[in-house]
Coordinates of C-alpha atoms in Angstrom, one line a residue:
X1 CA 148.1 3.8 40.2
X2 CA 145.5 2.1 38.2
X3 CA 147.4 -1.6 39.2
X4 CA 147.7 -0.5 42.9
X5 CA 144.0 0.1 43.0
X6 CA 142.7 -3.0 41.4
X7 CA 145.5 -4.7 43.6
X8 CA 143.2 -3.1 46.7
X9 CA 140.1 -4.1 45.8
X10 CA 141.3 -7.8 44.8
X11 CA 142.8 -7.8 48.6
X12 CA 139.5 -6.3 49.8
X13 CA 137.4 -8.7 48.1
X14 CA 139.3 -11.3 49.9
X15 CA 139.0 -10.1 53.2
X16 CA 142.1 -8.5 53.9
X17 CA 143.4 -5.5 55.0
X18 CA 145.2 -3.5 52.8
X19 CA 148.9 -3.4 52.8
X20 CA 150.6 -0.2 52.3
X21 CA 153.8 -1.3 52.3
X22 CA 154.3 -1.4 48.8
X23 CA 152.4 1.6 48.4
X24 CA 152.8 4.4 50.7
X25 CA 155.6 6.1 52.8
X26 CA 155.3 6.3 56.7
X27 CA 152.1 6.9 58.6
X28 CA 151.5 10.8 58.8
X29 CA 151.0 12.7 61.6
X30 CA 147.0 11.5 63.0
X31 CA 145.1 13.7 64.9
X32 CA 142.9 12.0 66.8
X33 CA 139.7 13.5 68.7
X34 CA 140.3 15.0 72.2
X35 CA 144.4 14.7 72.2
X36 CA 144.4 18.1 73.5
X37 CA 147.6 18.9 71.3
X38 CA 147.9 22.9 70.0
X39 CA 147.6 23.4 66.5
X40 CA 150.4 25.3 65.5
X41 CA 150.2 28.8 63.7
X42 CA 152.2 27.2 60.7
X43 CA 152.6 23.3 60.3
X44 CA 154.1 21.7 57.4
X45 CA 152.8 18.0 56.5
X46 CA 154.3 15.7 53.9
X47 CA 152.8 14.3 50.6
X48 CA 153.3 12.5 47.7
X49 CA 154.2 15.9 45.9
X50 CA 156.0 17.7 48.8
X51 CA 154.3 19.7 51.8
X52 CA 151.3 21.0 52.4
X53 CA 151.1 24.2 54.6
X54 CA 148.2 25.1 57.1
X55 CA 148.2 28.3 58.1
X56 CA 146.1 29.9 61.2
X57 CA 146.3 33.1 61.0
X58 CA 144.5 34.0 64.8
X59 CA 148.4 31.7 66.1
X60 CA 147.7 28.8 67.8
X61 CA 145.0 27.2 68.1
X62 CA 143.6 25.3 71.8
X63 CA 142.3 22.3 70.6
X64 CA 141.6 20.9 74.2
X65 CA 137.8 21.3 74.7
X66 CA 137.3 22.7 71.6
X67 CA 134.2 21.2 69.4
X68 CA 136.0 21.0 66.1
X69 CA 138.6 18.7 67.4
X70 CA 136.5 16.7 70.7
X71 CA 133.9 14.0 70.1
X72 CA 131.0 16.0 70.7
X73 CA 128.6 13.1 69.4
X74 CA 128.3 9.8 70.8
X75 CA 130.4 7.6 67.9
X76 CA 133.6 9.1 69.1
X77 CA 134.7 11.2 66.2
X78 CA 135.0 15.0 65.8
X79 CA 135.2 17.4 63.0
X80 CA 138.8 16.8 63.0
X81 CA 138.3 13.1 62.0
X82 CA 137.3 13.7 58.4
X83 CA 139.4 17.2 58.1
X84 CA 142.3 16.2 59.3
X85 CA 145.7 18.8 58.5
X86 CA 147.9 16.6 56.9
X87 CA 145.0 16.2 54.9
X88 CA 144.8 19.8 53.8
X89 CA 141.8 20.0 56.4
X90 CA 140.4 17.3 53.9
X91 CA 140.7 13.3 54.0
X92 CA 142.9 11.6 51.9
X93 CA 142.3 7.8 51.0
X94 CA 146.1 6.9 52.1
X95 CA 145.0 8.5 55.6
X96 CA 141.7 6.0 55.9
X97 CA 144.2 3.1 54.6
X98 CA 147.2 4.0 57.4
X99 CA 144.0 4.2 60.2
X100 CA 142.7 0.8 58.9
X101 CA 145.9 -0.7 59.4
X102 CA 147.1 0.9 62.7
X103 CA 143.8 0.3 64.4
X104 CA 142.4 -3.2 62.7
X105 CA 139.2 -1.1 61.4
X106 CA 138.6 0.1 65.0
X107 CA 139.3 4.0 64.7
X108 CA 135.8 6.1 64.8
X109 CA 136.2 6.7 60.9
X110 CA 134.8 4.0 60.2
X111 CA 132.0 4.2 62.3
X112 CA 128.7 2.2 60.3
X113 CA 126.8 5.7 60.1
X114 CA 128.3 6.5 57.5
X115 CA 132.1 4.6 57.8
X116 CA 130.8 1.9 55.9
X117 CA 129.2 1.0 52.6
X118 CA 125.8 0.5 55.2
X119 CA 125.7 0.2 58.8
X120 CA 124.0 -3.1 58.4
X121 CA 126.8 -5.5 56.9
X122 CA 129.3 -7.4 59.2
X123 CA 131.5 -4.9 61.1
X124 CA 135.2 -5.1 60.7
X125 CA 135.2 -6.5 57.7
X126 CA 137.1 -5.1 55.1
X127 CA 134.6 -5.5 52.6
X128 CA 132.0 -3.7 54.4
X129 CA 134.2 -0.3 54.3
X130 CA 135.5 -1.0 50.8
X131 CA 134.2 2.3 49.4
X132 CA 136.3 4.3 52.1
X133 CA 139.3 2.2 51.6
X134 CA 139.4 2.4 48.2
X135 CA 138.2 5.9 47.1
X136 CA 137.6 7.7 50.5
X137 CA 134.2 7.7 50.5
X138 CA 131.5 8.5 53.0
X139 CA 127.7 7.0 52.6
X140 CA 125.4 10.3 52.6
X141 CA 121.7 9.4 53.3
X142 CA 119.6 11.8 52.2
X143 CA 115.7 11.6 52.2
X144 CA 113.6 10.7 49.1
X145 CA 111.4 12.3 48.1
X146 CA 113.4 15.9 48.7
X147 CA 112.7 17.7 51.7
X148 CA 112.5 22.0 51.4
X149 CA 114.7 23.7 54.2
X150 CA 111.4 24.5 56.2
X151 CA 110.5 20.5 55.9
X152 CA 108.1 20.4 53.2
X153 CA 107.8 17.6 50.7
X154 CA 108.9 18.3 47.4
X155 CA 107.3 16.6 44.5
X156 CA 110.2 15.5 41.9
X157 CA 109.8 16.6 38.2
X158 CA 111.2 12.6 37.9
X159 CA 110.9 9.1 39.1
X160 CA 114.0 6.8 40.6
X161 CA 114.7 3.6 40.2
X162 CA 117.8 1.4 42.0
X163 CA 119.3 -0.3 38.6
X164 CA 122.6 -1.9 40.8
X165 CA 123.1 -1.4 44.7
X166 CA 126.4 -3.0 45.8
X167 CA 126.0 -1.7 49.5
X168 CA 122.3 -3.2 49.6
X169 CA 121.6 0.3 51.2
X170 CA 119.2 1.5 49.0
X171 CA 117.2 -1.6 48.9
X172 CA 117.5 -2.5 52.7
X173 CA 114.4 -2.3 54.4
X174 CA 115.7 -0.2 57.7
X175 CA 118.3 2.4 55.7
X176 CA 116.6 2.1 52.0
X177 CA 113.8 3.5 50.0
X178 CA 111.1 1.3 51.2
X179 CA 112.0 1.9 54.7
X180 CA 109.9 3.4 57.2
X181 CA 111.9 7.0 56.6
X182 CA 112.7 6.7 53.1
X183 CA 116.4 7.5 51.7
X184 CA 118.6 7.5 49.2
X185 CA 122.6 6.8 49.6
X186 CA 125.4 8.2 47.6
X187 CA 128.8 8.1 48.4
X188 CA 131.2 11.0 48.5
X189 CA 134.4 12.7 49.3
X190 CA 135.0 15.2 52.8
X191 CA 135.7 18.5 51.8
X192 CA 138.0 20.9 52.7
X193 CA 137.0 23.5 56.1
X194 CA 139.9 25.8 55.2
X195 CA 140.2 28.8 52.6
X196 CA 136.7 29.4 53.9
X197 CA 136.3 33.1 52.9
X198 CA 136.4 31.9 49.1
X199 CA 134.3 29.3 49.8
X200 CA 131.6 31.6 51.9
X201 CA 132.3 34.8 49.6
X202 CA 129.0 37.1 48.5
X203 CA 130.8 39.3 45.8
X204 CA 130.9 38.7 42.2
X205 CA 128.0 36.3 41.3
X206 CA 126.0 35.6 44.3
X207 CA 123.0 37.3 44.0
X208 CA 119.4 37.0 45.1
X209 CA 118.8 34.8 41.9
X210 CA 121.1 31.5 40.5
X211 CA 122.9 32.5 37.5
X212 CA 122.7 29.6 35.8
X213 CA 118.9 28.6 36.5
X214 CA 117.2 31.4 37.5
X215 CA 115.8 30.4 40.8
X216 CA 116.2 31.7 44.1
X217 CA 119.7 31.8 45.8
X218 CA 119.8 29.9 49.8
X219 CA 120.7 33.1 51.8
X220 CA 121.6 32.6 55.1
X221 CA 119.0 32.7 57.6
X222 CA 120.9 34.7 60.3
X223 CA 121.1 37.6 58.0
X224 CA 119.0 37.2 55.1
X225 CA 121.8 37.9 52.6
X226 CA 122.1 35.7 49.7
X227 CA 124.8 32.7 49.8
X228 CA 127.4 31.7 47.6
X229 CA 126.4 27.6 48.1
X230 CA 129.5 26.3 47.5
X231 CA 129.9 24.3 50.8
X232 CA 128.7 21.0 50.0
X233 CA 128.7 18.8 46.5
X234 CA 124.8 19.4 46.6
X235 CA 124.3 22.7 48.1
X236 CA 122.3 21.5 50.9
X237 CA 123.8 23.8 53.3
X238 CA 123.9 27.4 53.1
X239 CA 126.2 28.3 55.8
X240 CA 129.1 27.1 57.7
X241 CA 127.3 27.4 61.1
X242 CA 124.7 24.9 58.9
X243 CA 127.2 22.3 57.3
X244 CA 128.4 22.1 61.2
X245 CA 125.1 21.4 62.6
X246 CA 124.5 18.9 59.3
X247 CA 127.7 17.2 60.4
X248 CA 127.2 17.1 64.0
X249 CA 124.0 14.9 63.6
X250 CA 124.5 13.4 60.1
X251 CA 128.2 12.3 61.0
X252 CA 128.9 12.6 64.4
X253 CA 125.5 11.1 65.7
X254 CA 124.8 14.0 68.3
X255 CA 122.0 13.3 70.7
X256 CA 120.9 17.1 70.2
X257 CA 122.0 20.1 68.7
X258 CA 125.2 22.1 69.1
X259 CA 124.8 24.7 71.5
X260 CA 125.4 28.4 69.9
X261 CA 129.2 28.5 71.7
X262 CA 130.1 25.0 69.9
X263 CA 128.6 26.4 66.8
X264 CA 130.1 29.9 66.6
X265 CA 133.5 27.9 67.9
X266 CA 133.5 25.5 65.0
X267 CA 133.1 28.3 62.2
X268 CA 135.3 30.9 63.8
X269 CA 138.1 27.9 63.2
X270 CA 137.0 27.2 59.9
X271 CA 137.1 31.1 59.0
X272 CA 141.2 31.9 60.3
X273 CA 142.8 28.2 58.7
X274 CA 144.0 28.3 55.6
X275 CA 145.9 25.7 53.1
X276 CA 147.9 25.3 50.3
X277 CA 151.0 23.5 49.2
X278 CA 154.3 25.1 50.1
X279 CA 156.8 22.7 48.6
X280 CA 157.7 20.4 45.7
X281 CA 159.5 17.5 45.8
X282 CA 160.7 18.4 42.3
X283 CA 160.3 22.6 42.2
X284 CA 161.6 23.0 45.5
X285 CA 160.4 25.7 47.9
X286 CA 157.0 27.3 46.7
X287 CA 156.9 30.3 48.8
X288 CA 159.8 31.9 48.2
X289 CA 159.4 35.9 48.1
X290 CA 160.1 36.4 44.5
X291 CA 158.5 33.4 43.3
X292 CA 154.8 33.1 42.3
X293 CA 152.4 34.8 44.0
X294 CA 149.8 32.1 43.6
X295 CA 151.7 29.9 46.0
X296 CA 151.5 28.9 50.2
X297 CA 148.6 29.8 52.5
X298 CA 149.6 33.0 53.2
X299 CA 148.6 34.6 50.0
X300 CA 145.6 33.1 50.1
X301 CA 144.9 34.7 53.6
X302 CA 145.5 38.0 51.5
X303 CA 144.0 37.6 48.8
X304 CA 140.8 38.8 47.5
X305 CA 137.4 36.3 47.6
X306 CA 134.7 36.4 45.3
X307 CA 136.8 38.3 42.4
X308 CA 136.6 36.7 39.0
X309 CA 140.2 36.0 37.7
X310 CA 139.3 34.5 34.1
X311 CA 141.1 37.3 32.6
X312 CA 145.0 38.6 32.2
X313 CA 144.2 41.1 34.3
X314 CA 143.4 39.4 38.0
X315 CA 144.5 36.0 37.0
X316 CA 142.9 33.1 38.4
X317 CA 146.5 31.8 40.1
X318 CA 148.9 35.0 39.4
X319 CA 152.1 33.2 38.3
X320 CA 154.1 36.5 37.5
X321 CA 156.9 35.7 34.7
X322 CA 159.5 34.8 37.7
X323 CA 159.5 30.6 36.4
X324 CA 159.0 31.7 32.8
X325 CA 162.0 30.9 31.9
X326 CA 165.1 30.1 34.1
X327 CA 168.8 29.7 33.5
X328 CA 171.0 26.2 33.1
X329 CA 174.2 25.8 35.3
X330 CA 176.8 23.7 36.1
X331 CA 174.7 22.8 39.0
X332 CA 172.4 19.3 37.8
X333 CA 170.2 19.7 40.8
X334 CA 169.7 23.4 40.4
X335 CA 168.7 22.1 36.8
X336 CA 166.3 19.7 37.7
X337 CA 164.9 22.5 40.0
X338 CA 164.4 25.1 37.4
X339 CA 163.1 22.4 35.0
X340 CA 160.3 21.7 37.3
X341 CA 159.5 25.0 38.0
X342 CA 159.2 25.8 34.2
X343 CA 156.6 23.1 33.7
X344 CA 154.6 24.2 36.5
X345 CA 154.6 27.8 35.0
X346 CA 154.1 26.2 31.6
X347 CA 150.9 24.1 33.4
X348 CA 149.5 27.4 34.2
X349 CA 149.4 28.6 30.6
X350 CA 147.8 25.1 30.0
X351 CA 145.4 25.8 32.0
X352 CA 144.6 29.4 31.6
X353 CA 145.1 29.4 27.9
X354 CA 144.9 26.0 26.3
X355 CA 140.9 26.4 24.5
X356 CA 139.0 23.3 23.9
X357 CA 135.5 22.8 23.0
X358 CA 133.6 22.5 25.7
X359 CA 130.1 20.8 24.8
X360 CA 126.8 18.9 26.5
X361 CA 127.6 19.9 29.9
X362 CA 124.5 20.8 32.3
X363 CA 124.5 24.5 33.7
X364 CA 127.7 25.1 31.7
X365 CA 126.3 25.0 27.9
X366 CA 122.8 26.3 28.9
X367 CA 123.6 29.5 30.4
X368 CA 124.0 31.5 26.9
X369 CA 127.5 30.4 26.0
X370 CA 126.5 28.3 23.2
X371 CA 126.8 24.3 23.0
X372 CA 129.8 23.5 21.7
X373 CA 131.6 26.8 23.1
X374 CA 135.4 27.2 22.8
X375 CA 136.0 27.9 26.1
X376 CA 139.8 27.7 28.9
X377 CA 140.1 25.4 32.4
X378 CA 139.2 28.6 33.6
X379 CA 136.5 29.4 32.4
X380 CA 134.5 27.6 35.1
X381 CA 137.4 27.3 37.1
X382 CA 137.5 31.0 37.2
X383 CA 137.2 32.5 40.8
X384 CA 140.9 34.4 42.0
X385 CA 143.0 32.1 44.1
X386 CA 140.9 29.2 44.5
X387 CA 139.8 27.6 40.9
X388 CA 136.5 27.6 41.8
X389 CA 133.1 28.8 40.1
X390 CA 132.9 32.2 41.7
X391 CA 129.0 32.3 40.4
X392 CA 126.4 30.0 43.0
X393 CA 125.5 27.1 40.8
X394 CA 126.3 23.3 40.1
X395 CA 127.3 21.9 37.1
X396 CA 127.2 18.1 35.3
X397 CA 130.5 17.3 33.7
X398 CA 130.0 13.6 33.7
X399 CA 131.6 12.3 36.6
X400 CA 128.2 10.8 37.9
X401 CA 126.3 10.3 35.0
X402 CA 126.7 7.5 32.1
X403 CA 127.9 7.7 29.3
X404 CA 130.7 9.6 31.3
X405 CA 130.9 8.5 35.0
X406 CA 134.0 5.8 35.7
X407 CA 132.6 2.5 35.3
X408 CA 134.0 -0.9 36.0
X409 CA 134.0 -3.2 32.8
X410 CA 132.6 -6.1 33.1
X411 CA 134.2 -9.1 31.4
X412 CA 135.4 -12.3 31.8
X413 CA 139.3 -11.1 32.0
X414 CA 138.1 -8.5 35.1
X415 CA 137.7 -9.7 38.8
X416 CA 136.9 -6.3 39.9
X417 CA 132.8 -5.4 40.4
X418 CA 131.2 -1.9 40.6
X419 CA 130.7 -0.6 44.1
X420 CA 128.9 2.5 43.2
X421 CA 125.1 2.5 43.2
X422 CA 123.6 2.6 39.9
X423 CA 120.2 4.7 39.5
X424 CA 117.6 5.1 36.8
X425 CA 116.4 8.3 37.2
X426 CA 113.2 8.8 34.9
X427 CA 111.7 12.3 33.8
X428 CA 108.2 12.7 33.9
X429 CA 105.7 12.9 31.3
X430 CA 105.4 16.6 31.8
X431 CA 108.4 17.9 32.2
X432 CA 111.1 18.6 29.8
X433 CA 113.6 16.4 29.3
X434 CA 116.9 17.0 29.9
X435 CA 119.1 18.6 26.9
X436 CA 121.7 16.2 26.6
X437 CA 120.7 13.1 28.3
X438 CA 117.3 12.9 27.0
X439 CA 114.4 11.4 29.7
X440 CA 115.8 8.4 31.1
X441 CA 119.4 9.2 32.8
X442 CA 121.7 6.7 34.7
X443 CA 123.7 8.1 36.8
X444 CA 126.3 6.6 40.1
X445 CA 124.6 9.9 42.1
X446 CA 122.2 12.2 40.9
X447 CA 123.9 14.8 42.7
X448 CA 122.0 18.2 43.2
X449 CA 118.7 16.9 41.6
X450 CA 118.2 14.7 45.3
X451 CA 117.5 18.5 46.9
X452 CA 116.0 20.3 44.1
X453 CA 114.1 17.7 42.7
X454 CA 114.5 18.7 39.2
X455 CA 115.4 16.6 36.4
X456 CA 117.9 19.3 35.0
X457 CA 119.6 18.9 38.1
X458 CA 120.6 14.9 37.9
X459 CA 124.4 14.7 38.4
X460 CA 124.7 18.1 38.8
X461 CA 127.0 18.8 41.5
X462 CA 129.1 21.9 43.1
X463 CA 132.7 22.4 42.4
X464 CA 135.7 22.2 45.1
X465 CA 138.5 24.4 45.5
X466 CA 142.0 23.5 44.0
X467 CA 144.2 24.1 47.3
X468 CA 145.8 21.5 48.6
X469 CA 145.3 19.2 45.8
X470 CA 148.6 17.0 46.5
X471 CA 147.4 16.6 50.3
X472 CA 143.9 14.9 49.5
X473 CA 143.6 12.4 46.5
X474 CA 141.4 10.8 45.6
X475 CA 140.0 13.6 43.3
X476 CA 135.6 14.2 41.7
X477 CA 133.2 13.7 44.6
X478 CA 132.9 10.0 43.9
X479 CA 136.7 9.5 44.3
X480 CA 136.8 7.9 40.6
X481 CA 140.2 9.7 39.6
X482 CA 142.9 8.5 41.9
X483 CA 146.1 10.8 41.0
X484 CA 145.8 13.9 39.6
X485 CA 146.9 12.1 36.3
X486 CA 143.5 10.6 36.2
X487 CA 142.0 14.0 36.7
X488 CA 144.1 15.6 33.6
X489 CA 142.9 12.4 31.6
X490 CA 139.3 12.5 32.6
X491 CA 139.0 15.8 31.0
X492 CA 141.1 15.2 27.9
X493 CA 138.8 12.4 27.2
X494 CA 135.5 14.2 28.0
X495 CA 135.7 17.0 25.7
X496 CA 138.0 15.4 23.4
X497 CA 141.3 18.3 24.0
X498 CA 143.8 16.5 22.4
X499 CA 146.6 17.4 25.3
X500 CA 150.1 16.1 24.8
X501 CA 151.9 14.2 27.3
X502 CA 154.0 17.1 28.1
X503 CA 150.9 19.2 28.5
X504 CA 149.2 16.5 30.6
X505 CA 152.6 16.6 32.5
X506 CA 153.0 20.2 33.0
X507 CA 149.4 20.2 34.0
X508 CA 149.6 17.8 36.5
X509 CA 152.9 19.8 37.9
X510 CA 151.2 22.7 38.7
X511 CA 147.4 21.7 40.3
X512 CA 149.9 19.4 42.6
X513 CA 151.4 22.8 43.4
X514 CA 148.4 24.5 44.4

C-alpha cells in the first residue's frame, strides 16, 4: 500500500489523474445530492474486507427534499457528499479517487472551500486536490487567534509560526494568517454521522468538569446539560444540531442558517442510522445469531452508550467464546473460515489484553495513571461497543506532532514532498511548558490547542469510533495510516509493544471486522 501511494502522488505531481485500475475494484454505489432515491432500512455495501451494513432503524428513509441528502448551500453538495453509506456514513479516499475519475474533478467534493488544498490554486488540477486524493482530506479554516463560543477573543498561552506551507494557505494574503480575517488551515478526515447515541452519550464520564483537565465541560445550549464532545477531532461543536449548522456554512457555503425543521431533520437522521461491518471476505458472515455479539449494526442499536467496557465484565466488544476455538474438517473452505474467525477472536484478546507501556502521551499520562503506565488498547479505547474514550477529553498520541507525526523523508533517492503544513508553535514565557514536548513543539495540526488556546492542548485531538473501520480508510485525522496495517504499526512503533506479525495480523483481522 505504501508503493500504491507513492505511485499516486508521483502521478499527481505530474498532473494526472489517478488510475485506479490497478488499484481498486469497481466504482461503488455514489449517492449523489438530490437523487431522490430511498435509503433502505438495511443496505449492504462492499469493501476491501467484505460489507459494511447500515442500518436505519425508523425503515426507510425519504431522502427527496430532505436536508441531509439535498444541496441546501449554494456549492451543490449535501451532508451526504462527505458521509456517504458505502462509506460507513464516512468518506473513504478510494470514494474521492472513483469521483475524480468519473467526473474529471467536476463533482461538488471537490468544491475549493474546502475540496482543495486552498481555493486559490488552479482548479481542476490534480495537484490542487492532492491532499483529498491522496489521504481524504478536507482543508478546515479555523480562526487565529481562537474565538470563545459567544465570539470573544482568546488570548493563546503560545505563539505560532508557519515553518512549511505546501498549500500556500496559511501564508496567502486572502485565506492566511495575515489576511484581513485571520486563519489557520489544517487538513482532516470526515467523520462518521452514524452510531450517534455513543457518540452524543452523557453517562459514565461526562460531567460538568473535563476529566482529564479540569475545566469546564461544552453542555449543550438547548438544555444546559453537559456534553460528551466527541463530535469533531477538536471539540468545537457540542451538539449534533451544532456540527450541522458548522457544516452547513463551513462546508456547504449556505447563504444563511438552516431553518429549525432542516436542523431537527438532519439530527433526527443522524440519531436512527447505524453502522458496522457485517461480513468478511475471509470469516464469512459476521452476524450470525450465535456468533459474536460485538458484530453488525443491529447490536449496536441495542446496545448500551456511555458504559465503560475496560473490564471482563461489560467488555468493550463482547466476543463470547463462540470463535475461541473451532473445529477442522474435511471441508478446506470451512477451514479457511474458521481460521479467520479464530484470529479475529484471538485479535480481540490482543487488543483487550496484550499490556504495553504506554508513556509521554498528553491527557493520557497526566491524568494520575503514572508516566510510563502499563496499560491495554483499551484502556483509552474503553467505551462498550464503540472503542471510544467514554470520558470528554482529547488526547496527543503523536499523529500530529514531531517527533511522532508521519513525515516525508527527504533525500535525494525520494521524489515525494510533504503536503502537510508544518507549524512552530511556541509557549510563552509564562506559561508552563508542555510535559513531554518541552516549549517549542512542531506539529502537522495543533489540533485542540486552535480552540482552547492552551499550549497543553497542541496536537491534542478527540478520538473516533472503531465501526466501520473496513468502509473508510484512510485511518488518524490527518489520513497518514493508509490500511489498518499502518494503523497496527503506528502504535507498535510509538510505544515500542514489540507485537508479532501474527499479532499485528490477528489485530488487523478483527478492527476490519468492527
Amino acid at each position: 500500500m505504501r508503493q500504491t501511494r507513492w505511485i499516486a502522488g508521483a502521478a499527481l505531481a505530474a498532473g494526472l489523474v489517478v488510475s485506479l485500475a490497478s488499484a481498486q475494484s469497481s466504482p461503488r454505489a455514489w449517492w449523489a445530492p438530490g437523487q431522490g432515491t430511498p435509503l433502505a432500512a438495511f443496505a449492504a455495501y462492499p469493501n476491501d474486507r467484505g460489507q459494511v451494513g447500515v442500518l436505519n432503524t425508523s425503515g426507510a428513509v425519504e431522502t427527496k427534499g430532505h436536508p441531509f441528502f439535498d444541496a441546501i448551500g449554494t456549492n451543490g453538495r449535501a451532508c451526504v457528499t462527505c458521509h456517504q453509506p458505502a462509506d460507513g456514513m464516512a468518506l473513504s479516499v478510494r470514494t474521492v479517487r472513483e469521483r475524480w475519475e468519473a467526473t474529471g474533478g467536476k463533482d461538488p467534493l471537490f468544491a475549493a472551500v474546502d475540496g482543495m488544498n486552498c481555493p486559490h490554486l488552479p482548479p481542476d488540477d490534480p495537484r490542487s486536490h492532492s491532499l483529498l486524493l491522496e489521504r481524504g482530506l478536507i482543508r478546515v479554516s479555523l480562526p487565529w487567534p481562537p474565538r470563545s463560543p459567544d465570539g470573544a477573543r482568546i488570548d493563546p498561552e503560545f505563539t505560532i509560526e508557519v515553518v512549511r506551507d505546501p498549500s500556500g494557505c496559511n501564508a496567502n494574503r486572502e485565506y492566511g494568517l495575515a489576511s484581513g480575517n485571520p486563519s489557520i488551515s489544517v487538513f482532516r478526515r470526515p467523520r462518521p454521522v452514524a452510531n450517534t447515541k455513543y457518540t452524543t452519550h452523557q453517562n459514565f464520564g461526562v460531567g460538568p468538569f473535563i476529566a482529564k483537565s479540569g475545566l469546564p465541560t461544552a453542555t449543550d445550549p438547548a438544555t444546559g446539560k453537559p456534553t460528551s464532545m466527541n463530535l469533531m477531532a477538536d471539540a468545537r461543536v457540542p451538539t449534533l444540531s451544532a456540527q450541522a449548522a458548522d457544516a452547513a456554512t463551513q462546508h456547504l457555503q449556505a447563504r444563511g442558517p438552516l431553518t429549525p425543521s432542516q436542523l431537527a431533520r438532519i439530527v433526527e437522521f443522524e440519531s436512527q442510522v447505524y453502522v458496522a461491518q457485517v461480513s468478511s471476505t475471509a470469516a464469512g458472515s459476521l452476524t450470525e445469531a450465535d456468533g459474536p455479539p460485538a458484530f453488525g449494526p443491529r447490536q449496536l442499536a441495542a446496545g448500551d452508550a456511555g458504559v465503560l467496557g475496560n473490564n471482563t465484565t461489560r467488555y468493550v466488544f463482547p466476543m463470547g467464546s463462540a470463535w475461541t476455538r473451532l473445529p477442522r474438517t474435511a471441508s478446506e473452505p470451512d477451514n479457511e473460515r474458521n481460521a479467520a474467525r479464530e484470529s479475529i477472536a484471538r485479535g480481540h484478546d490482543v487488543f483487550m489484553f496484550r499490556t504495553f507501556w504506554i508513556r509521554d502521551s498528553m491527557h493520557l499520562n497526566t491524568v494520575g495513571l503514572g508516566n510510563p503506565t502499563k496499560r491495554t488498547c483499551a484502556t483509552c479505547h474503553g467505551m462498550h461497543m464503540t472503542g471510544m474514550d467514554t470520558a470528554n477529553g482529547w488526547m496527543d498520541i503523536g499523529t500530529t506532532n514531531l517527533p511522532w507525526a508521519s513525515e516525508v523523508p527527504l533525500n535525494p533517492w525520494n521524489e515525494a514532498k510533504p503536503q502537510m503544513p508544518l507549524f512552530r508553535v511556541t509557549c510563552k514565557p509564562g506559561v508552563k511548558p508542555h510535559p513531554f514536548l518541552g516549549r517549542v513543539i512542531y506539529t502537522q495540526d495543533p489540533g485542540r490547542a486552535l480552540i482552547s488556546g492552551r499550549c497543553h492542548d497542541v496536537g491534542t485531538i478527540v478520538m473516533q469510533q472503531f465501526r466501520g473501520l473496513a468502509a473508510r480508510a484512510p485511518y488518524f485525522s490527518n489520513g497518514s495510516a493508509a490500511t489498518l496495517g499502518e494503523l497496527v504499526d503506528f502504535y507498535d512503533r510509538r510505544y515500542n509493544i514489540g507485537y508479532s506479525e501474527q499479532d499485528k495480523q490477528d489485530l488487523v483481522n478483527f478492527l476490519g471486522a468492527l
